[in-house]
PDB file of C-alpha atoms and ligand atoms in Angstrom:
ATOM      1  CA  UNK A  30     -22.357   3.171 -19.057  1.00 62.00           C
ATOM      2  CA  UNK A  31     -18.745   4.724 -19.351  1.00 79.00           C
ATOM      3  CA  UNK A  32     -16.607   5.636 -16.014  1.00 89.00           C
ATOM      4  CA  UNK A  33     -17.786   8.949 -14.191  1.00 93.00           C
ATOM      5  CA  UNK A  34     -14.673   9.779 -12.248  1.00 93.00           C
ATOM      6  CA  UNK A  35     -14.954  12.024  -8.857  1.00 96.00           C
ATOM      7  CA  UNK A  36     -11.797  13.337  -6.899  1.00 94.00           C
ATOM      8  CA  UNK A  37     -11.882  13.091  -3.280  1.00 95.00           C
ATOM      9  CA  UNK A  38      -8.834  15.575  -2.542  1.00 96.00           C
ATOM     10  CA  UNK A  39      -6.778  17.267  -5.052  1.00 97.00           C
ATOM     11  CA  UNK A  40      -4.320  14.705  -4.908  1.00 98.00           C
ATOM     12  CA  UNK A  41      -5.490  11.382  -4.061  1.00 98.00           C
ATOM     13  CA  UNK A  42      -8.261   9.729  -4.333  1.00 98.00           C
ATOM     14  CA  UNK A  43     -10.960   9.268  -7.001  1.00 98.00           C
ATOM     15  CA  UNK A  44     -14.385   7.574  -6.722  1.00 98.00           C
ATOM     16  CA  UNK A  45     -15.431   5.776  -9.547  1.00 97.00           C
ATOM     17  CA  UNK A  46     -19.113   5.401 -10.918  1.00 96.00           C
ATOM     18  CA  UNK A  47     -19.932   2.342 -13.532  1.00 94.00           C
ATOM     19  CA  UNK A  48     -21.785  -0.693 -13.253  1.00 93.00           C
ATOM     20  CA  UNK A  49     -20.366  -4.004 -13.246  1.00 93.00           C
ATOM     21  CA  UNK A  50     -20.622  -5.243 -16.749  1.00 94.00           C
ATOM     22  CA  UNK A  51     -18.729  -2.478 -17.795  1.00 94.00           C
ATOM     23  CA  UNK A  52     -16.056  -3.120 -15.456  1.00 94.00           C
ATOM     24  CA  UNK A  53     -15.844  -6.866 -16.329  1.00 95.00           C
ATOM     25  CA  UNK A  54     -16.218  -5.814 -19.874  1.00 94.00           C
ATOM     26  CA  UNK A  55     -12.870  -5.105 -19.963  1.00 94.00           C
ATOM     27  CA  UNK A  56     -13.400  -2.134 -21.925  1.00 93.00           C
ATOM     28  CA  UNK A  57     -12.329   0.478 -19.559  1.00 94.00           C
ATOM     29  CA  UNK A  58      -8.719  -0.998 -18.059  1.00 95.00           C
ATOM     30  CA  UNK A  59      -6.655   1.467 -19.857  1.00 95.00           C
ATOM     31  CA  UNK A  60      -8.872   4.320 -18.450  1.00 95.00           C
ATOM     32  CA  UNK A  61      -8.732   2.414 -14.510  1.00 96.00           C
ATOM     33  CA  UNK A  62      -4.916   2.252 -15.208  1.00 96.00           C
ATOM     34  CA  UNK A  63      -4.400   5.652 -16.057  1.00 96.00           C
ATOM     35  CA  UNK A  64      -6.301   6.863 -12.834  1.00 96.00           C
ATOM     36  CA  UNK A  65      -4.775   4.389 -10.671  1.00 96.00           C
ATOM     37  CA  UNK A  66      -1.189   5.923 -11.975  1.00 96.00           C
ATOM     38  CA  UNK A  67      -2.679   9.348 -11.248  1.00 96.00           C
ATOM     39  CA  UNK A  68      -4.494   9.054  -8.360  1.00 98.00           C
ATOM     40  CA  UNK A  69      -3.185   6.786  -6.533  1.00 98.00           C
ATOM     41  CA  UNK A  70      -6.592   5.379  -5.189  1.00 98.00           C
ATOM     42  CA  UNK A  71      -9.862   4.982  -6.856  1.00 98.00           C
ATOM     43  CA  UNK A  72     -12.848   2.784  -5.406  1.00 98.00           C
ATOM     44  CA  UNK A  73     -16.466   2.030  -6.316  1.00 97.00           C
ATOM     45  CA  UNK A  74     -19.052   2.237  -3.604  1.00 97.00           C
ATOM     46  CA  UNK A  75     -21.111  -0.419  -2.730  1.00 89.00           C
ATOM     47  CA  UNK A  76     -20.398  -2.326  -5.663  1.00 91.00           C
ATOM     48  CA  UNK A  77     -21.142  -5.596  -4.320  1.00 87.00           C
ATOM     49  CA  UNK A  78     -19.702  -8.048  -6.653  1.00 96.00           C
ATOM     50  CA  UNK A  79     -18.674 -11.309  -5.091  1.00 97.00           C
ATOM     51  CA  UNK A  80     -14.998 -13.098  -4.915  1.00 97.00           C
ATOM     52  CA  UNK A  81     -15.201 -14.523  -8.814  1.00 96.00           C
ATOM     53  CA  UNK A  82     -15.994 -10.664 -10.124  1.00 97.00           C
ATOM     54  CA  UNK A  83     -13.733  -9.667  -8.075  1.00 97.00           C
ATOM     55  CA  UNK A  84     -10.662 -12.055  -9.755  1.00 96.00           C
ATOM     56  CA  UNK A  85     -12.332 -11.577 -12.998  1.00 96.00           C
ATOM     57  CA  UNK A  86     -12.460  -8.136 -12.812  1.00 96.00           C
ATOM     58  CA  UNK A  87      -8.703  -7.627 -11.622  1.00 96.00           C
ATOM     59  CA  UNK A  88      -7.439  -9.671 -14.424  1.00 95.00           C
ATOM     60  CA  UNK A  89      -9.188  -7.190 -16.734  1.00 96.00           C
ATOM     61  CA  UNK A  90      -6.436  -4.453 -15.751  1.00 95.00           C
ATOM     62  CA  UNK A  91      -3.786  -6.224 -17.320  1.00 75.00           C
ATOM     63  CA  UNK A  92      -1.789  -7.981 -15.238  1.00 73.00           C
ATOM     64  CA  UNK A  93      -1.605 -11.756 -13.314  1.00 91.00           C
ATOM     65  CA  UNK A  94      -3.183 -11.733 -10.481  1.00 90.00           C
ATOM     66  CA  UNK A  95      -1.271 -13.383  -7.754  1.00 87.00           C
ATOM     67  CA  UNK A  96      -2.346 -16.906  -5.749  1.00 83.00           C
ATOM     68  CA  UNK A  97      -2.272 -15.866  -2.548  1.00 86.00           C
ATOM     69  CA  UNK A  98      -5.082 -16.809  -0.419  1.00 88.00           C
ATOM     70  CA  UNK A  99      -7.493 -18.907  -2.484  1.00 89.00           C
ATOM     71  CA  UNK A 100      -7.972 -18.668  -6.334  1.00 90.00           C
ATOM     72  CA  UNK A 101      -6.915 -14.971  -5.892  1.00 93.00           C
ATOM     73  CA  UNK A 102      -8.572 -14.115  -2.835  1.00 97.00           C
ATOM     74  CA  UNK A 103      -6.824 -13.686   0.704  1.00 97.00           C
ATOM     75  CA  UNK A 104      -8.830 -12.712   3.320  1.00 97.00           C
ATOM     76  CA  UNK A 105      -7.334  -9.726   5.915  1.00 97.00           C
ATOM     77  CA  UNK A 106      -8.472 -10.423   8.813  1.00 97.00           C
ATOM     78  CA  UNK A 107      -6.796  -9.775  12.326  1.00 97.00           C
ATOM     79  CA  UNK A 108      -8.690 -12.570  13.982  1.00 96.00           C
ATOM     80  CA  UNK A 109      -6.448 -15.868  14.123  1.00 95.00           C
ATOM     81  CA  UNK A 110      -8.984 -18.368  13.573  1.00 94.00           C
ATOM     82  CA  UNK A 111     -10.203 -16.383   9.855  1.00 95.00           C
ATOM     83  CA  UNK A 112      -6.155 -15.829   9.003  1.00 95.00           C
ATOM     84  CA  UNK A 113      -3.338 -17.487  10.681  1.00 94.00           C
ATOM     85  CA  UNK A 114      -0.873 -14.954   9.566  1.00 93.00           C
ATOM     86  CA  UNK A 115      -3.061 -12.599  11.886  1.00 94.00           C
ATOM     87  CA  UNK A 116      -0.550 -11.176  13.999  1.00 91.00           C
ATOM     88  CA  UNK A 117       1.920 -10.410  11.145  1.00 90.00           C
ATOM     89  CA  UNK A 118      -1.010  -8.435   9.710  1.00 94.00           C
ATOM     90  CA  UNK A 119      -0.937  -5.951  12.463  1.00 95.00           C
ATOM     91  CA  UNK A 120       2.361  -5.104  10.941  1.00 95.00           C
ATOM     92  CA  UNK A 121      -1.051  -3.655   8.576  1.00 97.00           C
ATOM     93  CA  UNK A 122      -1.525  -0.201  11.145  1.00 98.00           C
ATOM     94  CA  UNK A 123       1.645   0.822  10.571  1.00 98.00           C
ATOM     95  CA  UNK A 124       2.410   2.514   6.978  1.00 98.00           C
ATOM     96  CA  UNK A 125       3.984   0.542   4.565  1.00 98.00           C
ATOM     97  CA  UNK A 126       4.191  -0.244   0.845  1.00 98.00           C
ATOM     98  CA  UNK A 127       3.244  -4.399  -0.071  1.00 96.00           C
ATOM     99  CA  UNK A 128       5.936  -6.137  -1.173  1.00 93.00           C
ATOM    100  CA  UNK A 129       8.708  -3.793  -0.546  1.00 94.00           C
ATOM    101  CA  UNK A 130      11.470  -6.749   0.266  1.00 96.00           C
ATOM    102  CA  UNK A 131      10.136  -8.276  -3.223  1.00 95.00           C
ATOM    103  CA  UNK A 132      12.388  -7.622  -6.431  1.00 95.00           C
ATOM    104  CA  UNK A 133       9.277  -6.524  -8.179  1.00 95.00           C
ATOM    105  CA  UNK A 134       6.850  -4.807  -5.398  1.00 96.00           C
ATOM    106  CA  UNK A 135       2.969  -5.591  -6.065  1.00 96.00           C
ATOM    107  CA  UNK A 136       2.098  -2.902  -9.313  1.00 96.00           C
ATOM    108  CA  UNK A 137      -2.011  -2.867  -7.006  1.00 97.00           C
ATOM    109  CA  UNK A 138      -4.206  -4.609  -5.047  1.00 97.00           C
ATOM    110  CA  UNK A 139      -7.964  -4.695  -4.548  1.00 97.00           C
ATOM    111  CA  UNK A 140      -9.737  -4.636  -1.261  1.00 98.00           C
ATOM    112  CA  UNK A 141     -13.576  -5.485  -0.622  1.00 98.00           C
ATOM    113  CA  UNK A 142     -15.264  -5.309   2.196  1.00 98.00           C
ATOM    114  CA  UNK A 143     -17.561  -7.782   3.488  1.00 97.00           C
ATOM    115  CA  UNK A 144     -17.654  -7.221   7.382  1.00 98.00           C
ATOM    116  CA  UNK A 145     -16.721  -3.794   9.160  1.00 98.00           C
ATOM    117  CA  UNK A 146     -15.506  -3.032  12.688  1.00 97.00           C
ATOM    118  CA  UNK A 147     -18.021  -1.324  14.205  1.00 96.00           C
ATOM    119  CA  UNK A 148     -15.205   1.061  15.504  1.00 96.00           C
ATOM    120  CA  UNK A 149     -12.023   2.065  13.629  1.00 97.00           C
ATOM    121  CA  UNK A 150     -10.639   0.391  11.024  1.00 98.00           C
ATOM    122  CA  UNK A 151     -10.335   2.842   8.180  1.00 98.00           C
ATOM    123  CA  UNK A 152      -7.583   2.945   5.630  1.00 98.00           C
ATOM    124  CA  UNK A 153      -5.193   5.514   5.235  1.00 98.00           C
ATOM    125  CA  UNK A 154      -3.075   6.135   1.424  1.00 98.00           C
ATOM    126  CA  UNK A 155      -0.234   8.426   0.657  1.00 98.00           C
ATOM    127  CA  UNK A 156       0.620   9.736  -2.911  1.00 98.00           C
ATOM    128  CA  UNK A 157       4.018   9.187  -2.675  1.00 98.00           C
ATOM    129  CA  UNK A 158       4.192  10.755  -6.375  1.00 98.00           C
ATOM    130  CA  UNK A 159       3.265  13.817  -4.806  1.00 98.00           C
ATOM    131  CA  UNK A 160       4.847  13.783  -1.677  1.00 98.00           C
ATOM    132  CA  UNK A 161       8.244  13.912  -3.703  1.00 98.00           C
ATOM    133  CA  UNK A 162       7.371  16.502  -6.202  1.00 98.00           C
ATOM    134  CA  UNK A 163       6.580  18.615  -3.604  1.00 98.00           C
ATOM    135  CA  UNK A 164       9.978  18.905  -1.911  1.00 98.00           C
ATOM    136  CA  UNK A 165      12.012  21.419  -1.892  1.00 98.00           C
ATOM    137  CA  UNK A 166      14.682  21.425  -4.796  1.00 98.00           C
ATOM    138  CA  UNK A 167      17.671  21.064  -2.392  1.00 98.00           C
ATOM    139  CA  UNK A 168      16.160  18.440  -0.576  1.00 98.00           C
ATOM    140  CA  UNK A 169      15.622  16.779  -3.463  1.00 98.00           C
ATOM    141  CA  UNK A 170      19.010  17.440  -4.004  1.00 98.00           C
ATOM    142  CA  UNK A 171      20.121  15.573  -1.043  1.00 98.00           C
ATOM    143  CA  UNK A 172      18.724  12.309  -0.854  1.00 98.00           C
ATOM    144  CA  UNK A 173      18.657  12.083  -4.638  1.00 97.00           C
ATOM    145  CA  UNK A 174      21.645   9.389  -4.621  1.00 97.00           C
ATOM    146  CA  UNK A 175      20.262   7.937  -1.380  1.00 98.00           C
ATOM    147  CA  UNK A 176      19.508   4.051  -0.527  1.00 98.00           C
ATOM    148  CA  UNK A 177      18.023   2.406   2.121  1.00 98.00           C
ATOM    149  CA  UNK A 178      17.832  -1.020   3.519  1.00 98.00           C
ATOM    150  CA  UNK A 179      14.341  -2.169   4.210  1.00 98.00           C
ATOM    151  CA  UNK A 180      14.362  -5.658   6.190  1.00 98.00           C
ATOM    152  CA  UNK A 181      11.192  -7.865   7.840  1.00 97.00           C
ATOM    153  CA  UNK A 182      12.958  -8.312  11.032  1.00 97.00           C
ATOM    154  CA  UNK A 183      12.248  -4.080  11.413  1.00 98.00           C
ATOM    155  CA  UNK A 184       8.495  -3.826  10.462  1.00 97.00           C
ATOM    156  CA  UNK A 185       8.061  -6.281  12.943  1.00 96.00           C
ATOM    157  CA  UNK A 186       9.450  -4.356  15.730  1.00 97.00           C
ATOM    158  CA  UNK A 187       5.861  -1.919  15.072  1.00 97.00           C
ATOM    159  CA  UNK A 188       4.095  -5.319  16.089  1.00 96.00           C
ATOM    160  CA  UNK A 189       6.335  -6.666  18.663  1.00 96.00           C
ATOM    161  CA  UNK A 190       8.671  -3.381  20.397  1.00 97.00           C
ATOM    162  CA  UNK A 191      10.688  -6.449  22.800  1.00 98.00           C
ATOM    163  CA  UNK A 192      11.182  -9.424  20.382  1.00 98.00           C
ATOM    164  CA  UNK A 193      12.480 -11.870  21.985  1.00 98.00           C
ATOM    165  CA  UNK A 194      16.304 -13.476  20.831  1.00 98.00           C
ATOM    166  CA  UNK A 195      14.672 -16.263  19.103  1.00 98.00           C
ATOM    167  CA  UNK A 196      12.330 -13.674  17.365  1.00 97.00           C
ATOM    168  CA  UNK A 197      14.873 -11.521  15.993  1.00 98.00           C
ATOM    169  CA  UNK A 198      16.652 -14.530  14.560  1.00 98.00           C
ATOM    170  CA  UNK A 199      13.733 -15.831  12.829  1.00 97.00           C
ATOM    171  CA  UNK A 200      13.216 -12.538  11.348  1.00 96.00           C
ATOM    172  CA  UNK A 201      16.871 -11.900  10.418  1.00 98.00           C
ATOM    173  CA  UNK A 202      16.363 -14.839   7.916  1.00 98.00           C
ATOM    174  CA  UNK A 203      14.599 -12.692   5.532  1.00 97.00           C
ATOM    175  CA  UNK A 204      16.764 -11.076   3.066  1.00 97.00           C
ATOM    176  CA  UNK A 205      16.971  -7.821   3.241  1.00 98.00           C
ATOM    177  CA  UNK A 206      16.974  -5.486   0.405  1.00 98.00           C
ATOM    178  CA  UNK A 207      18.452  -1.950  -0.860  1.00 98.00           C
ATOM    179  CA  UNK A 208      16.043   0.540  -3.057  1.00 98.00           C
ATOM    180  CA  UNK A 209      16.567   3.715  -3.574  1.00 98.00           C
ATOM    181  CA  UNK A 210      15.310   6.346  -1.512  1.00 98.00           C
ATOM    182  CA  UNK A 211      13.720   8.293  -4.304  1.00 98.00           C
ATOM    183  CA  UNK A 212      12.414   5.891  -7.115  1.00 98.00           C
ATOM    184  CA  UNK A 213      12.232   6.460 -10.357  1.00 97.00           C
ATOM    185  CA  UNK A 214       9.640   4.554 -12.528  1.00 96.00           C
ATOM    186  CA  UNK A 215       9.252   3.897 -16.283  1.00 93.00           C
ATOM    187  CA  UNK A 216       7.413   6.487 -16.963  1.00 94.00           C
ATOM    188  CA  UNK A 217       9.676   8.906 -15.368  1.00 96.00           C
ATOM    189  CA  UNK A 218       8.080  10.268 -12.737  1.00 97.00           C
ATOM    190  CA  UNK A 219       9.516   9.534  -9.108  1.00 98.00           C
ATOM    191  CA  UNK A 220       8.322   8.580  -5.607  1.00 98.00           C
ATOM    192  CA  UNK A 221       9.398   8.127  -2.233  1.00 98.00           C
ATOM    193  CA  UNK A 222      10.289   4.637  -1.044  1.00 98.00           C
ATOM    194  CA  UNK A 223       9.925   4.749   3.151  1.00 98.00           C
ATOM    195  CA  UNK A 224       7.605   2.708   5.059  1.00 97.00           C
ATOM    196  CA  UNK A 225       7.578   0.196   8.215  1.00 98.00           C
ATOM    197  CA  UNK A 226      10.038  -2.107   6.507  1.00 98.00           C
ATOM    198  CA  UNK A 227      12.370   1.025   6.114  1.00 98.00           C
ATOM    199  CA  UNK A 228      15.626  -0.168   8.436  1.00 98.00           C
ATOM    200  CA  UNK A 229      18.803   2.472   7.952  1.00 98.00           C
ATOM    201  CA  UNK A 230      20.073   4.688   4.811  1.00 98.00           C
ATOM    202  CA  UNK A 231      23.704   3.419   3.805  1.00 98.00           C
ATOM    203  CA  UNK A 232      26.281   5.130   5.102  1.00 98.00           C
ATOM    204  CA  UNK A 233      24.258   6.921   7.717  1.00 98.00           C
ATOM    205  CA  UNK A 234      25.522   7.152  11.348  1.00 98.00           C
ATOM    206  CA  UNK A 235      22.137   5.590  13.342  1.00 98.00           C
ATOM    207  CA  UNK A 236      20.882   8.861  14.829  1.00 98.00           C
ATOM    208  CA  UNK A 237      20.782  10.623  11.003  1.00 98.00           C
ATOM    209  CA  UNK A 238      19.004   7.544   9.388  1.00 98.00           C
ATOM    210  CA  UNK A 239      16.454   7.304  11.777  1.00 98.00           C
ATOM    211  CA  UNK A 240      15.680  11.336  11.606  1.00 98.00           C
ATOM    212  CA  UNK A 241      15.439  11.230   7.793  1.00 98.00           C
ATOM    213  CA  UNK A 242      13.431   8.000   7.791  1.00 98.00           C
ATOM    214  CA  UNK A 243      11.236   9.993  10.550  1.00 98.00           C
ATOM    215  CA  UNK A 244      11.388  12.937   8.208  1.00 98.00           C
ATOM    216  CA  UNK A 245      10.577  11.388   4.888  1.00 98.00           C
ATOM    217  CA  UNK A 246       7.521   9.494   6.506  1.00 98.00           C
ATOM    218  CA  UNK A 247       5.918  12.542   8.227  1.00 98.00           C
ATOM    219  CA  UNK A 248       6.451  14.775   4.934  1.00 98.00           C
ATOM    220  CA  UNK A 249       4.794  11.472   2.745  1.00 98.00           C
ATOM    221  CA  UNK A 250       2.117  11.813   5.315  1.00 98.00           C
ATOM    222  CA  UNK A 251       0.712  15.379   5.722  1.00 98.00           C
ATOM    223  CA  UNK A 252      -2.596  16.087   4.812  1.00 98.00           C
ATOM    224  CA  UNK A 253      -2.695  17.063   1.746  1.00 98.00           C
ATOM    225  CA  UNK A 254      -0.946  13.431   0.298  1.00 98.00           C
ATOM    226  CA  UNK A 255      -3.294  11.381   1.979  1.00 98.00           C
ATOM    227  CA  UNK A 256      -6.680  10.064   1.480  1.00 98.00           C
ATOM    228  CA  UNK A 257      -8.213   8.264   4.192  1.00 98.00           C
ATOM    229  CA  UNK A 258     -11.334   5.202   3.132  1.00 98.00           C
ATOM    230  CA  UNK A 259     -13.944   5.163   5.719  1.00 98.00           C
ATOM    231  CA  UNK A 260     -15.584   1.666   3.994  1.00 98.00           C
ATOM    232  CA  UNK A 261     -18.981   0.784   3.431  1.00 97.00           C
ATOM    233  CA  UNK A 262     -19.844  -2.903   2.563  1.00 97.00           C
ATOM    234  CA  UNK A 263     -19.566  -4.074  -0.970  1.00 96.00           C
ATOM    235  CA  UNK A 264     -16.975  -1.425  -1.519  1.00 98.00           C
ATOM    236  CA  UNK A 265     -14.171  -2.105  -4.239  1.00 98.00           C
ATOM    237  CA  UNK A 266     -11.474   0.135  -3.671  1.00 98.00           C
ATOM    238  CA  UNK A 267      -8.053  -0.412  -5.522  1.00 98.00           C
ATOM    239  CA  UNK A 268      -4.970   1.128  -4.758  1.00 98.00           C
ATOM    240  CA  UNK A 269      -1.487   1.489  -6.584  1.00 98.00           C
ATOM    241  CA  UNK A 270       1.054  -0.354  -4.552  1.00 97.00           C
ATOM    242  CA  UNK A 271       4.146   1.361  -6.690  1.00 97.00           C
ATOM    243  CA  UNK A 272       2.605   5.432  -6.047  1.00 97.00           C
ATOM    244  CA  UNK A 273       1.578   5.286  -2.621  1.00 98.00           C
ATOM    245  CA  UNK A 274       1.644   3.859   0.925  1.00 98.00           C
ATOM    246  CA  UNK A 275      -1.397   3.006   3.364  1.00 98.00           C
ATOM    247  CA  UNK A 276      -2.185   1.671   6.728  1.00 98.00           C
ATOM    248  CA  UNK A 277      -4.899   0.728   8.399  1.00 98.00           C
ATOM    249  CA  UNK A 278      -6.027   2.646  12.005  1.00 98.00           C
ATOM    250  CA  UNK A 279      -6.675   0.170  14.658  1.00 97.00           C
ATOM    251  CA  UNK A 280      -9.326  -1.932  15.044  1.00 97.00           C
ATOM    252  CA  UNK A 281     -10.167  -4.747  17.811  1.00 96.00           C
ATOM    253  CA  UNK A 282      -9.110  -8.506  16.582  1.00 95.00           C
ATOM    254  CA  UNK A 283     -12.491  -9.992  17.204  1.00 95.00           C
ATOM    255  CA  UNK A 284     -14.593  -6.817  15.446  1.00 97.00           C
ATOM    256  CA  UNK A 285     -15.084  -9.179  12.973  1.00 96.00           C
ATOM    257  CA  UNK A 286     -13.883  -6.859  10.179  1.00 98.00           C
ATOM    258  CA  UNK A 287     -13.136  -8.756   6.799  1.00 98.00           C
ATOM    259  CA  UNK A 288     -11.792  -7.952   3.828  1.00 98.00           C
ATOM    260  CA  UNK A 289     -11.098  -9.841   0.528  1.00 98.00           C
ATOM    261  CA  UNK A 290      -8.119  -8.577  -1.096  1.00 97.00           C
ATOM    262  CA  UNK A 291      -6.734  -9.736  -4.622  1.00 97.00           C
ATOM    263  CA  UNK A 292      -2.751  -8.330  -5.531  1.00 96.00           C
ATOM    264  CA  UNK A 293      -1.712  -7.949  -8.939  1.00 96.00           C
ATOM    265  CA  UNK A 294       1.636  -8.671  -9.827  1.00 95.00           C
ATOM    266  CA  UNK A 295       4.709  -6.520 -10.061  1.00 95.00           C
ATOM    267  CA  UNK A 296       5.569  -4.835 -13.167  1.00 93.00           C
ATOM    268  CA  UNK A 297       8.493  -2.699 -12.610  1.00 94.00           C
ATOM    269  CA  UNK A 298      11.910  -3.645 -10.976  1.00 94.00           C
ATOM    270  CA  UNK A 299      12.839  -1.920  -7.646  1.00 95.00           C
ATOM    271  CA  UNK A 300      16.343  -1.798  -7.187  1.00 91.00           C
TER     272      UNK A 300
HETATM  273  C1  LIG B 410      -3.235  -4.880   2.990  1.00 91.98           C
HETATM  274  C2  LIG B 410      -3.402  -3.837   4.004  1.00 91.98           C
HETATM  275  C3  LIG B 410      -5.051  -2.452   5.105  1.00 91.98           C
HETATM  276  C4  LIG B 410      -6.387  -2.632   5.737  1.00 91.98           C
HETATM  277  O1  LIG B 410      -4.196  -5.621   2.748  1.00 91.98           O
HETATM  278  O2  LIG B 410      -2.138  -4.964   2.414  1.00 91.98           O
HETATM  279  O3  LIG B 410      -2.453  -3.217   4.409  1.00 91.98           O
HETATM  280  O4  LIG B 410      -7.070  -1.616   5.942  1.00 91.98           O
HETATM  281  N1  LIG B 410      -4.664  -3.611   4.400  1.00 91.98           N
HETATM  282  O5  LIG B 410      -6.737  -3.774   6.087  1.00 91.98           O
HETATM  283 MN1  LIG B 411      -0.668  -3.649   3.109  1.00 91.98          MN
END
């Protein structure tokens, strides 16, 4: 069986029909690629494979697979006792690209879900492909030149508004790093670069940054760019870390909800 391909909006999102030896065949990757690079999002339904598929599987679109977690799997989870980085996850509900403070951002990852919340807990993309191209030519204009410095110590003030002294200065060991506001990939094409670790555009008085990080984020964010995964168990659903952002909405810490998620590495510079 070959990959039947369905879109979910006009400009993200595909579902994906194949069966598993297929997938683990190999013999498709260059067709997943190309999809993930055009629609920022694709996922299989209730494929039900289990972690070692799920590793195997990844490594079959072409790139290492990272070692978070355990033999490629880490499990998000907002519940302490499943992940001790819990509370930095909730940094998760706000939306953000993986990797952003990395010199080579994550190129996808892979989520599968093995326990829902029975309320919330959905999982919001962006095409940030499309959210660009469909500015207006003087905007585009305008921030063309533009950089911003993302830092950790921000994103965290989604998760804690009053951080404490002590909790600023841990987070103010992170490096921070400048990208360019628009970014321009091998290929060519170009995407916005906001999200939760998003801090100030250079040479911006305060009050301007803030309004065109503000801006940037609601225009990524309309509608029409996003797709939003209400999950089923034994979904697959992989998304491209470089093309889009995502969030998850809220959900309660002890809901339970678990998912398995496997990164592949970076492949293009961001700087
Ligand atoms: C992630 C992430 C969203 C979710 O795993 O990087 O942001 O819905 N997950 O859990
Ligand atoms: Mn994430």
């Amino acid at each position: 069986m070959k990959l039947q391909a369905f879109d979910k909006t006009p400009l993200i999102g595909s579902e994906i029909k194949t069966d598993i030896d297929t997938l683990l065949s190999g013999a498709e990757s260059e067709a997943i690629r190309e999809l993930l690079e055009q629609r920022g999002v694709i996922y299989f339904r209730g494929l039900d494979i289990n972690d070692n598929q799920q590793v195997a599987f990844a490594k079959t679109i072409g790139n290492t697979v990272e070692t978070e977690g355990e033999n490629g799997i880490y499990k998000v989870s907002l519940d302490q006792g499943i992940n001790a980085r819990a509370k930095y996850l909730q940094g998760s509900l706000f939306w953000h690209v993986d990797g952003s403070l990395q010199p080579y951002p994550n190129y996808a990852a892979l989520l599968r879900a093995l326990k829902l919340s029975d309320s919330g807990g959905d999982t919001e993309f962006c095409n940030t492909y499309a959210a660009y191209d469909a500015l207006p030519e003087q905007e585009k204009r305008e921030i063309e030149n533009l950089r911003v410095v993302h830092s950790a110590e921000r994103s965290q003030y989604y998760v804690t508004p009053e951080m404490s002294y002590d909790e600023v200065c841990f987070w103010q060991k992170s490096p921070t790093k400048s990208c360019p506001l628009v970014w321009t990939h091998a290929s060519g094409r170009k995407s916005l670069l906001v999200g939760a670790t998003a801090d100030y555009v250079e040479g911006y008085t305060v009050e301007k940054s803030r309004a065109l990080l503000a801006k940037m984020r609601d225009w990524c964010t309309q509608p029409e760019f996003v797709y939003r995964h209400k999950w089923k168990l034994g979904d697959l659903l992989i998304w491209s870390n470089t093309g889009t952002m995502h969030r998850a909405l809220p959900y309660s810490s002890s809901s339970g909800r678990l998912l398995h998620r496997t990164i592949l590495a970076g492949e293009e510079p961001l700087n």
